[in-house]
PDB file of C-alpha atoms in Angstrom:
ATOM      1  CA  MET A   1       4.709 -10.432  75.497  1.00 41.00           C
ATOM      2  CA  LYS A   2       2.068  -8.221  73.932  1.00 35.00           C
ATOM      3  CA  ARG A   3       4.813  -6.127  72.387  1.00 37.00           C
ATOM      4  CA  LYS A   4       6.443  -9.206  70.882  1.00 39.00           C
ATOM      5  CA  LEU A   5       3.084 -10.447  69.624  1.00 39.00           C
ATOM      6  CA  SER A   6       2.342  -7.054  68.120  1.00 44.00           C
ATOM      7  CA  LEU A   7       5.676  -7.028  66.353  1.00 42.00           C
ATOM      8  CA  LEU A   8       5.052 -10.551  65.070  1.00 42.00           C
ATOM      9  CA  VAL A   9       1.613  -9.598  63.734  1.00 42.00           C
ATOM     10  CA  ALA A  10       3.067  -6.477  62.078  1.00 46.00           C
ATOM     11  CA  VAL A  11       5.749  -8.553  60.343  1.00 43.00           C
ATOM     12  CA  VAL A  12       3.197 -11.097  59.106  1.00 43.00           C
ATOM     13  CA  LEU A  13       0.873  -8.377  57.831  1.00 43.00           C
ATOM     14  CA  SER A  14       3.727  -6.572  56.071  1.00 47.00           C
ATOM     15  CA  THR A  15       4.796  -9.814  54.403  1.00 46.00           C
ATOM     16  CA  MET A  16       1.238 -10.506  53.244  1.00 45.00           C
ATOM     17  CA  LEU A  17       0.857  -6.993  51.851  1.00 42.00           C
ATOM     18  CA  LEU A  18       4.174  -7.223  50.050  1.00 41.00           C
ATOM     19  CA  ALA A  19       3.242 -10.597  48.548  1.00 43.00           C
ATOM     20  CA  THR A  20      -0.139  -9.280  47.470  1.00 43.00           C
ATOM     21  CA  GLY A  21       1.494  -6.240  45.864  1.00 43.00           C
ATOM     22  CA  CYS A  22       3.989  -8.380  44.002  1.00 42.00           C
ATOM     23  CA  GLY A  23       1.218 -10.700  42.882  1.00 40.00           C
ATOM     24  CA  ALA A  24      -0.780  -7.805  41.448  1.00 38.00           C
ATOM     25  CA  SER A  25       2.254  -6.520  39.588  1.00 36.00           C
ATOM     26  CA  SER A  26       2.982  -9.979  38.213  1.00 35.00           C
ATOM     27  CA  ASP A  27      -0.611 -10.480  37.098  1.00 36.00           C
ATOM     28  CA  GLN A  28      -0.651  -7.098  35.396  1.00 35.00           C
ATOM     29  CA  LYS A  29       2.475  -7.884  33.430  1.00 35.00           C
ATOM     30  CA  ALA A  30       1.214 -11.310  32.485  1.00 36.00           C
ATOM     31  CA  GLY A  31      -2.063  -9.935  31.254  1.00 37.00           C
ATOM     32  CA  ASP A  32      -0.642  -6.884  29.516  1.00 39.00           C
ATOM     33  CA  THR A  33      -0.551  -7.808  25.813  1.00 36.00           C
ATOM     34  CA  LYS A  34       0.063  -4.317  24.510  1.00 38.00           C
ATOM     35  CA  ALA A  35       3.339  -4.001  22.592  1.00 41.00           C
ATOM     36  CA  PRO A  36       4.976  -1.327  20.488  1.00 40.00           C
ATOM     37  CA  ALA A  37       3.357  -0.725  17.095  1.00 45.00           C
ATOM     38  CA  GLY A  38       4.506  -3.247  14.527  1.00 45.00           C
ATOM     39  CA  SER A  39       5.550  -5.879  17.062  1.00 49.00           C
ATOM     40  CA  GLU A  40       2.260  -7.249  18.467  1.00 64.00           C
ATOM     41  CA  LYS A  41       2.159 -11.021  18.572  1.00 76.00           C
ATOM     42  CA  GLY A  42      -0.613 -12.380  16.396  1.00 93.00           C
ATOM     43  CA  VAL A  43      -0.942  -9.146  14.408  1.00 97.00           C
ATOM     44  CA  PHE A  44       0.227  -8.381  10.867  1.00 98.00           C
ATOM     45  CA  ARG A  45       0.321  -4.595  10.384  1.00 98.00           C
ATOM     46  CA  VAL A  46       0.235  -3.571   6.719  1.00 98.00           C
ATOM     47  CA  GLY A  47       0.877  -0.052   5.469  1.00 98.00           C
ATOM     48  CA  LEU A  48      -0.832   1.348   2.363  1.00 98.00           C
ATOM     49  CA  GLU A  49      -2.108   4.746   1.264  1.00 95.00           C
ATOM     50  CA  ALA A  50      -5.696   3.615   0.587  1.00 95.00           C
ATOM     51  CA  GLY A  51      -5.886   5.998  -2.376  1.00 91.00           C
ATOM     52  CA  TYR A  52      -4.569   4.055  -5.387  1.00 88.00           C
ATOM     53  CA  ALA A  53      -7.541   2.208  -6.849  1.00 87.00           C
ATOM     54  CA  PRO A  54      -7.817  -0.545  -7.838  1.00 89.00           C
ATOM     55  CA  PHE A  55      -4.781  -1.560  -5.782  1.00 93.00           C
ATOM     56  CA  ASN A  56      -6.083   0.084  -2.623  1.00 95.00           C
ATOM     57  CA  TRP A  57      -8.754   2.596  -1.665  1.00 95.00           C
ATOM     58  CA  THR A  58     -10.780   4.004   1.223  1.00 96.00           C
ATOM     59  CA  GLN A  59     -14.455   3.132   1.728  1.00 96.00           C
ATOM     60  CA  MET A  60     -17.012   3.743   4.461  1.00 96.00           C
ATOM     61  CA  ASP A  61     -18.008   0.167   5.332  1.00 96.00           C
ATOM     62  CA  ALA A  62     -16.937  -3.465   5.115  1.00 97.00           C
ATOM     63  CA  ALA A  63     -18.633  -4.072   1.745  1.00 95.00           C
ATOM     64  CA  ASN A  64     -16.833  -6.405  -0.694  1.00 94.00           C
ATOM     65  CA  GLY A  65     -14.364  -7.521   1.944  1.00 95.00           C
ATOM     66  CA  GLY A  66     -13.247  -4.110   3.193  1.00 97.00           C
ATOM     67  CA  VAL A  67     -10.938  -4.145   6.231  1.00 98.00           C
ATOM     68  CA  LYS A  68     -11.186  -1.580   9.027  1.00 98.00           C
ATOM     69  CA  ILE A  69      -8.403   0.996   8.970  1.00 98.00           C
ATOM     70  CA  ASP A  70      -6.551   1.172  12.268  1.00 98.00           C
ATOM     71  CA  GLY A  71      -7.678   4.133  14.389  1.00 96.00           C
ATOM     72  CA  SER A  72     -10.365   5.164  11.906  1.00 96.00           C
ATOM     73  CA  ALA A  73     -14.051   4.633  11.164  1.00 97.00           C
ATOM     74  CA  GLU A  74     -13.122   3.999   7.530  1.00 97.00           C
ATOM     75  CA  TYR A  75     -12.245   0.774   5.722  1.00 98.00           C
ATOM     76  CA  ALA A  76      -9.696  -0.173   3.069  1.00 98.00           C
ATOM     77  CA  GLY A  77     -10.414  -2.293   0.008  1.00 97.00           C
ATOM     78  CA  GLY A  78      -8.702  -3.300  -3.208  1.00 96.00           C
ATOM     79  CA  TYR A  79      -6.247  -5.737  -4.735  1.00 97.00           C
ATOM     80  CA  ASP A  80      -3.536  -5.055  -2.149  1.00 98.00           C
ATOM     81  CA  VAL A  81      -5.988  -5.603   0.702  1.00 98.00           C
ATOM     82  CA  GLU A  82      -7.053  -8.973  -0.720  1.00 98.00           C
ATOM     83  CA  ILE A  83      -3.414 -10.037  -1.082  1.00 98.00           C
ATOM     84  CA  ALA A  84      -2.742  -8.808   2.469  1.00 98.00           C
ATOM     85  CA  LYS A  85      -5.644 -10.933   3.740  1.00 98.00           C
ATOM     86  CA  ARG A  86      -4.197 -14.055   2.195  1.00 98.00           C
ATOM     87  CA  ILE A  87      -0.749 -13.352   3.587  1.00 98.00           C
ATOM     88  CA  ALA A  88      -2.126 -12.653   7.076  1.00 98.00           C
ATOM     89  CA  GLU A  89      -4.136 -15.877   6.956  1.00 97.00           C
ATOM     90  CA  GLY A  90      -1.077 -17.810   5.846  1.00 97.00           C
ATOM     91  CA  LEU A  91       0.924 -16.311   8.716  1.00 97.00           C
ATOM     92  CA  GLY A  92      -1.871 -17.146  11.157  1.00 97.00           C
ATOM     93  CA  LYS A  93      -2.168 -13.506  12.174  1.00 97.00           C
ATOM     94  CA  GLU A  94      -4.839 -10.823  12.349  1.00 98.00           C
ATOM     95  CA  LEU A  95      -4.594  -8.263   9.550  1.00 98.00           C
ATOM     96  CA  VAL A  96      -4.394  -4.621  10.648  1.00 98.00           C
ATOM     97  CA  ILE A  97      -4.432  -1.942   7.946  1.00 98.00           C
ATOM     98  CA  VAL A  98      -2.430   1.206   8.720  1.00 98.00           C
ATOM     99  CA  LYS A  99      -3.339   4.036   6.340  1.00 98.00           C
ATOM    100  CA  THR A 100      -0.102   5.850   5.500  1.00 97.00           C
ATOM    101  CA  GLU A 101       0.855   8.517   2.965  1.00 95.00           C
ATOM    102  CA  TRP A 102       3.060   7.165   0.168  1.00 94.00           C
ATOM    103  CA  ASP A 103       6.145   9.079   1.321  1.00 93.00           C
ATOM    104  CA  GLY A 104       5.677   7.707   4.832  1.00 96.00           C
ATOM    105  CA  LEU A 105       5.494   4.019   3.966  1.00 97.00           C
ATOM    106  CA  VAL A 106       9.204   3.171   3.951  1.00 97.00           C
ATOM    107  CA  PRO A 107       9.946   5.275   7.077  1.00 97.00           C
ATOM    108  CA  SER A 108       7.023   3.566   8.846  1.00 98.00           C
ATOM    109  CA  LEU A 109       8.476   0.168   7.956  1.00 98.00           C
ATOM    110  CA  THR A 110      12.037   0.987   8.999  1.00 97.00           C
ATOM    111  CA  SER A 111      10.803   2.481  12.297  1.00 97.00           C
ATOM    112  CA  ASN A 112       8.795  -0.691  13.075  1.00 96.00           C
ATOM    113  CA  LYS A 113       5.388   1.012  12.935  1.00 97.00           C
ATOM    114  CA  ILE A 114       4.245  -1.524  10.339  1.00 98.00           C
ATOM    115  CA  ASP A 115       5.332  -5.060   9.474  1.00 98.00           C
ATOM    116  CA  ALA A 116       4.993  -4.820   5.693  1.00 98.00           C
ATOM    117  CA  ILE A 117       4.159  -2.523   2.792  1.00 98.00           C
ATOM    118  CA  ILE A 118       1.516  -3.910   0.432  1.00 98.00           C
ATOM    119  CA  ALA A 119       0.729  -0.831  -1.610  1.00 97.00           C
ATOM    120  CA  GLY A 120       1.416  -1.350  -5.293  1.00 93.00           C
ATOM    121  CA  MET A 121       5.107  -0.697  -4.624  1.00 94.00           C
ATOM    122  CA  SER A 122       7.807  -1.642  -7.137  1.00 91.00           C
ATOM    123  CA  PRO A 123      11.017  -3.262  -5.843  1.00 94.00           C
ATOM    124  CA  THR A 124      13.378  -0.700  -7.360  1.00 90.00           C
ATOM    125  CA  ALA A 125      17.130  -0.699  -6.794  1.00 90.00           C
ATOM    126  CA  ASP A 126      16.906   2.504  -4.744  1.00 91.00           C
ATOM    127  CA  ARG A 127      14.279   1.049  -2.408  1.00 94.00           C
ATOM    128  CA  LYS A 128      16.241  -2.183  -2.053  1.00 96.00           C
ATOM    129  CA  GLU A 129      19.026  -0.197  -0.430  1.00 96.00           C
ATOM    130  CA  THR A 130      16.692   0.506   2.498  1.00 97.00           C
ATOM    131  CA  ILE A 131      14.211  -2.392   2.636  1.00 98.00           C
ATOM    132  CA  ASP A 132      13.793  -5.940   1.326  1.00 98.00           C
ATOM    133  CA  PHE A 133      11.065  -7.224  -0.987  1.00 98.00           C
ATOM    134  CA  SER A 134       9.129 -10.426  -1.486  1.00 98.00           C
ATOM    135  CA  ASP A 135       8.654 -12.130  -4.820  1.00 97.00           C
ATOM    136  CA  ILE A 136       6.444 -10.274  -7.308  1.00 96.00           C
ATOM    137  CA  TYR A 137       2.694 -10.426  -6.707  1.00 96.00           C
ATOM    138  CA  TYR A 138       1.635  -8.342  -9.739  1.00 93.00           C
ATOM    139  CA  GLN A 139       3.182  -7.289 -13.047  1.00 88.00           C
ATOM    140  CA  SER A 140       1.834  -4.305 -14.986  1.00 84.00           C
ATOM    141  CA  ASP A 141       2.505  -1.893 -17.866  1.00 88.00           C
ATOM    142  CA  LEU A 142       2.754   1.891 -18.006  1.00 94.00           C
ATOM    143  CA  ILE A 143      -0.019   3.842 -19.714  1.00 96.00           C
ATOM    144  CA  MET A 144      -1.244   7.444 -19.867  1.00 98.00           C
ATOM    145  CA  VAL A 145      -4.606   8.699 -18.602  1.00 98.00           C
ATOM    146  CA  VAL A 146      -6.027  11.602 -20.650  1.00 98.00           C
ATOM    147  CA  LYS A 147      -9.394  13.289 -21.173  1.00 97.00           C
ATOM    148  CA  SER A 148     -11.780  11.824 -23.721  1.00 95.00           C
ATOM    149  CA  GLY A 149     -11.909  14.040 -26.804  1.00 95.00           C
ATOM    150  CA  SER A 150      -8.492  15.566 -26.160  1.00 96.00           C
ATOM    151  CA  PRO A 151      -5.827  15.763 -28.908  1.00 95.00           C
ATOM    152  CA  PHE A 152      -3.990  12.954 -27.131  1.00 97.00           C
ATOM    153  CA  GLU A 153      -6.690  10.286 -26.831  1.00 95.00           C
ATOM    154  CA  ASN A 154      -5.549   8.457 -29.984  1.00 95.00           C
ATOM    155  CA  ALA A 155      -1.830   8.622 -29.221  1.00 97.00           C
ATOM    156  CA  LYS A 156       0.171   5.515 -30.122  1.00 96.00           C
ATOM    157  CA  SER A 157       3.634   6.661 -29.071  1.00 97.00           C
ATOM    158  CA  ILE A 158       4.812   8.501 -25.994  1.00 98.00           C
ATOM    159  CA  GLN A 159       6.353  11.022 -28.398  1.00 98.00           C
ATOM    160  CA  ASP A 160       2.820  12.030 -29.437  1.00 98.00           C
ATOM    161  CA  PHE A 161       2.734  13.887 -26.115  1.00 98.00           C
ATOM    162  CA  LYS A 162       5.229  16.543 -27.211  1.00 97.00           C
ATOM    163  CA  GLY A 163       4.091  19.854 -25.686  1.00 97.00           C
ATOM    164  CA  ALA A 164       1.597  18.142 -23.351  1.00 98.00           C
ATOM    165  CA  LYS A 165       1.395  18.936 -19.638  1.00 98.00           C
ATOM    166  CA  ILE A 166       2.146  15.612 -17.962  1.00 98.00           C
ATOM    167  CA  THR A 167       2.641  14.565 -14.359  1.00 98.00           C
ATOM    168  CA  ALA A 168       2.786  11.443 -12.164  1.00 97.00           C
ATOM    169  CA  GLN A 169       2.845  10.494  -8.512  1.00 94.00           C
ATOM    170  CA  LEU A 170       5.554  11.938  -6.279  1.00 93.00           C
ATOM    171  CA  ASN A 171       8.534   9.690  -5.545  1.00 88.00           C
ATOM    172  CA  THR A 172       7.638   7.032  -8.100  1.00 90.00           C
ATOM    173  CA  PHE A 173       9.432   5.895 -11.238  1.00 90.00           C
ATOM    174  CA  HIS A 174       6.267   6.962 -13.110  1.00 95.00           C
ATOM    175  CA  TYR A 175       7.444  10.545 -12.707  1.00 96.00           C
ATOM    176  CA  SER A 176      10.979   9.883 -13.893  1.00 94.00           C
ATOM    177  CA  VAL A 177       9.927   8.259 -17.199  1.00 97.00           C
ATOM    178  CA  ILE A 178       8.190  11.473 -18.293  1.00 98.00           C
ATOM    179  CA  ASP A 179      11.672  12.676 -19.264  1.00 98.00           C
ATOM    180  CA  GLN A 180      11.602  10.147 -22.136  1.00 98.00           C
ATOM    181  CA  ILE A 181       9.013  12.312 -23.958  1.00 98.00           C
ATOM    182  CA  ASN A 182      10.683  14.900 -26.185  1.00 98.00           C
ATOM    183  CA  GLY A 183       9.413  18.443 -25.627  1.00 98.00           C
ATOM    184  CA  VAL A 184       7.014  17.457 -22.838  1.00 98.00           C
ATOM    185  CA  VAL A 185       5.922  19.977 -20.205  1.00 98.00           C
ATOM    186  CA  LYS A 186       6.737  18.078 -17.025  1.00 98.00           C
ATOM    187  CA  GLU A 187       4.407  19.363 -14.328  1.00 98.00           C
ATOM    188  CA  THR A 188       5.048  19.113 -10.576  1.00 97.00           C
ATOM    189  CA  ALA A 189       4.540  15.600  -9.212  1.00 97.00           C
ATOM    190  CA  MET A 190       1.386  15.040  -7.179  1.00 96.00           C
ATOM    191  CA  ASP A 191       0.800  13.208  -3.907  1.00 91.00           C
ATOM    192  CA  ASN A 192      -1.830  10.717  -5.071  1.00 90.00           C
ATOM    193  CA  PHE A 193      -4.046   9.558  -7.911  1.00 90.00           C
ATOM    194  CA  PRO A 194      -7.292  11.188  -6.757  1.00 90.00           C
ATOM    195  CA  ALA A 195      -5.458  14.543  -6.935  1.00 94.00           C
ATOM    196  CA  MET A 196      -4.256  13.777 -10.463  1.00 96.00           C
ATOM    197  CA  ARG A 197      -7.764  12.866 -11.575  1.00 95.00           C
ATOM    198  CA  VAL A 198      -9.039  16.204 -10.291  1.00 96.00           C
ATOM    199  CA  ALA A 199      -6.190  18.027 -12.065  1.00 97.00           C
ATOM    200  CA  LEU A 200      -6.961  16.212 -15.321  1.00 98.00           C
ATOM    201  CA  GLU A 201     -10.687  16.924 -15.070  1.00 96.00           C
ATOM    202  CA  SER A 202     -10.020  20.627 -14.476  1.00 96.00           C
ATOM    203  CA  GLY A 203      -7.552  20.948 -17.357  1.00 96.00           C
ATOM    204  CA  MET A 204      -4.524  21.677 -15.165  1.00 97.00           C
ATOM    205  CA  ILE A 205      -2.760  18.764 -16.872  1.00 98.00           C
ATOM    206  CA  ASP A 206      -3.215  16.920 -20.171  1.00 98.00           C
ATOM    207  CA  GLY A 207      -2.426  13.515 -18.747  1.00 98.00           C
ATOM    208  CA  TYR A 208      -0.715  11.495 -16.062  1.00 98.00           C
ATOM    209  CA  VAL A 209       1.407   8.357 -16.118  1.00 98.00           C
ATOM    210  CA  SER A 210       0.194   5.307 -14.238  1.00 94.00           C
ATOM    211  CA  GLU A 211       0.095   1.546 -14.385  1.00 89.00           C
ATOM    212  CA  ARG A 212      -2.629  -0.177 -16.382  1.00 88.00           C
ATOM    213  CA  PRO A 213      -4.957  -1.052 -13.440  1.00 86.00           C
ATOM    214  CA  GLU A 214      -5.215   2.634 -12.504  1.00 88.00           C
ATOM    215  CA  GLY A 215      -5.987   3.486 -16.139  1.00 90.00           C
ATOM    216  CA  VAL A 216      -8.763   0.883 -16.290  1.00 87.00           C
ATOM    217  CA  SER A 217     -10.016   2.170 -12.953  1.00 84.00           C
ATOM    218  CA  ALA A 218      -9.988   5.828 -14.003  1.00 90.00           C
ATOM    219  CA  GLN A 219     -11.946   5.382 -17.218  1.00 89.00           C
ATOM    220  CA  ALA A 220     -14.410   3.035 -15.503  1.00 85.00           C
ATOM    221  CA  ALA A 221     -15.056   5.631 -12.793  1.00 85.00           C
ATOM    222  CA  ASN A 222     -15.319   8.643 -15.126  1.00 91.00           C
ATOM    223  CA  SER A 223     -16.428   8.588 -18.774  1.00 92.00           C
ATOM    224  CA  ASN A 224     -14.407  11.793 -19.317  1.00 95.00           C
ATOM    225  CA  PHE A 225     -11.184   9.829 -18.868  1.00 97.00           C
ATOM    226  CA  LYS A 226      -9.476   7.553 -21.344  1.00 96.00           C
ATOM    227  CA  MET A 227      -6.553   5.184 -20.929  1.00 95.00           C
ATOM    228  CA  VAL A 228      -3.937   5.396 -23.676  1.00 97.00           C
ATOM    229  CA  GLU A 229      -1.888   2.247 -24.318  1.00 94.00           C
ATOM    230  CA  PHE A 230       1.230   2.559 -26.464  1.00 95.00           C
ATOM    231  CA  THR A 231       2.749   0.649 -29.349  1.00 93.00           C
ATOM    232  CA  GLU A 232       5.907   2.689 -28.663  1.00 94.00           C
ATOM    233  CA  GLY A 233       5.889   3.116 -24.914  1.00 95.00           C
ATOM    234  CA  PHE A 234       8.184   3.984 -22.049  1.00 96.00           C
ATOM    235  CA  GLN A 235      11.467   2.184 -21.572  1.00 93.00           C
ATOM    236  CA  THR A 236      11.326   0.456 -18.213  1.00 91.00           C
ATOM    237  CA  SER A 237      13.005  -2.408 -16.410  1.00 86.00           C
ATOM    238  CA  ALA A 238      11.128  -5.504 -15.256  1.00 81.00           C
ATOM    239  CA  GLU A 239      11.449  -4.399 -11.636  1.00 81.00           C
ATOM    240  CA  ASP A 240       9.875  -1.023 -12.419  1.00 83.00           C
ATOM    241  CA  THR A 241       6.567  -2.545 -13.489  1.00 86.00           C
ATOM    242  CA  ALA A 242       6.623  -5.355 -10.932  1.00 92.00           C
ATOM    243  CA  ILE A 243       4.899  -5.058  -7.573  1.00 94.00           C
ATOM    244  CA  ALA A 244       6.087  -6.776  -4.410  1.00 97.00           C
ATOM    245  CA  VAL A 245       5.667  -6.745  -0.635  1.00 98.00           C
ATOM    246  CA  GLY A 246       8.106  -4.494   1.210  1.00 98.00           C
ATOM    247  CA  VAL A 247       9.576  -5.827   4.463  1.00 98.00           C
ATOM    248  CA  ALA A 248      12.346  -4.776   6.821  1.00 98.00           C
ATOM    249  CA  LYS A 249      15.943  -5.638   5.974  1.00 97.00           C
ATOM    250  CA  GLY A 250      16.696  -9.214   6.990  1.00 96.00           C
ATOM    251  CA  SER A 251      13.098  -9.882   8.044  1.00 96.00           C
ATOM    252  CA  GLU A 252      12.102 -13.496   8.596  1.00 95.00           C
ATOM    253  CA  LEU A 253       8.785 -12.597   6.964  1.00 97.00           C
ATOM    254  CA  THR A 254      10.334 -12.608   3.482  1.00 97.00           C
ATOM    255  CA  VAL A 255      10.586 -16.397   3.172  1.00 97.00           C
ATOM    256  CA  LYS A 256       7.161 -16.939   4.755  1.00 97.00           C
ATOM    257  CA  ILE A 257       5.464 -14.394   2.488  1.00 98.00           C
ATOM    258  CA  ASN A 258       7.112 -15.896  -0.603  1.00 98.00           C
ATOM    259  CA  GLU A 259       5.739 -19.330   0.320  1.00 98.00           C
ATOM    260  CA  ILE A 260       2.243 -17.876   0.685  1.00 98.00           C
ATOM    261  CA  LEU A 261       2.471 -15.998  -2.624  1.00 98.00           C
ATOM    262  CA  LYS A 262       3.461 -19.226  -4.396  1.00 97.00           C
ATOM    263  CA  GLY A 263       0.076 -20.596  -3.374  1.00 97.00           C
ATOM    264  CA  ILE A 264      -1.804 -17.842  -5.243  1.00 97.00           C
ATOM    265  CA  SER A 265      -2.078 -18.897  -8.880  1.00 94.00           C
ATOM    266  CA  GLU A 266      -1.864 -16.471 -11.789  1.00 90.00           C
ATOM    267  CA  ASP A 267      -5.536 -17.130 -12.541  1.00 91.00           C
ATOM    268  CA  ASP A 268      -6.429 -16.218  -8.964  1.00 94.00           C
ATOM    269  CA  ARG A 269      -4.413 -13.008  -9.176  1.00 93.00           C
ATOM    270  CA  ILE A 270      -6.230 -11.979 -12.364  1.00 87.00           C
ATOM    271  CA  LYS A 271      -9.592 -12.737 -10.742  1.00 92.00           C
ATOM    272  CA  ILE A 272      -8.667 -10.705  -7.658  1.00 95.00           C
ATOM    273  CA  MET A 273      -7.695  -7.725  -9.837  1.00 91.00           C
ATOM    274  CA  ASP A 274     -10.847  -8.017 -11.961  1.00 87.00           C
ATOM    275  CA  GLU A 275     -12.956  -8.002  -8.791  1.00 92.00           C
ATOM    276  CA  ALA A 276     -11.047  -5.013  -7.435  1.00 93.00           C
ATOM    277  CA  ILE A 277     -11.672  -3.047 -10.621  1.00 88.00           C
ATOM    278  CA  LYS A 278     -15.374  -3.942 -10.482  1.00 86.00           C
ATOM    279  CA  ASN A 279     -15.774  -3.113  -6.782  1.00 90.00           C
ATOM    280  CA  GLN A 280     -13.780   0.108  -6.539  1.00 86.00           C
ATOM    281  CA  PRO A 281     -15.745   3.168  -5.333  1.00 84.00           C
ATOM    282  CA  ALA A 282     -16.509   5.630  -8.128  1.00 69.00           C
ATOM    283  CA  ALA A 283     -14.935   8.450  -6.080  1.00 49.00           C
ATOM    284  CA  ASN A 284     -11.530   6.802  -6.321  1.00 45.00           C
TER     285      ASN A 284
END
């Protein structure tokens, strides 16, 4: 009888332990909200380089609406960040900024590490082969940034840069249009705009191609720089000077983002850019 009772007790205890173990496992799974990067529910992960003022930059605090950079003590600010905030709010999600080198943005998107690229990126035909784009959220023009007092500061045509040492950012259409200048010395493309500013200041180059907001930003940050606007400028397509949000092929975010962008008036977009230019750190 004791043996049977002992066996019965052992069975009951084993059943209780098994149930408790299963319950713990179930609770753990239910409470585990961690998901692969780029797929968290309630999170909108945006990739940008945080080095292309006034579109995006890196700063040390949350001043002027800066957003904490994921995995860093630094913050990101700028026009792109403000647009990203509005999109995240419209989606009902928390904005997470993922600082990513320019060359790594598209691979990060296609590998699901980020949900969108909001980084002053143009929706070119080449990029459209790999990713999709939203409607345009900014339209700009190409200019040249040179040193004040240089032989090129009063240029009116791109052909006035014959013999000049010119560069632009790596893997952008800015670099390809340099070929339109007859007799130009096309220098090696550079990774980012801060590097080009240093090269221009040191005399390594005579100028670099950028969009107008970067030109305004550069001359505002450094009195030694001057933005040259052309009466006879570069030949570009509308998509080259447009800026849109990059998303994964077939993403359901495209329609949602387009609806949100429709709610941002042209006046609001100008105000956001003007504020970005005013607030950018001088170091950018």
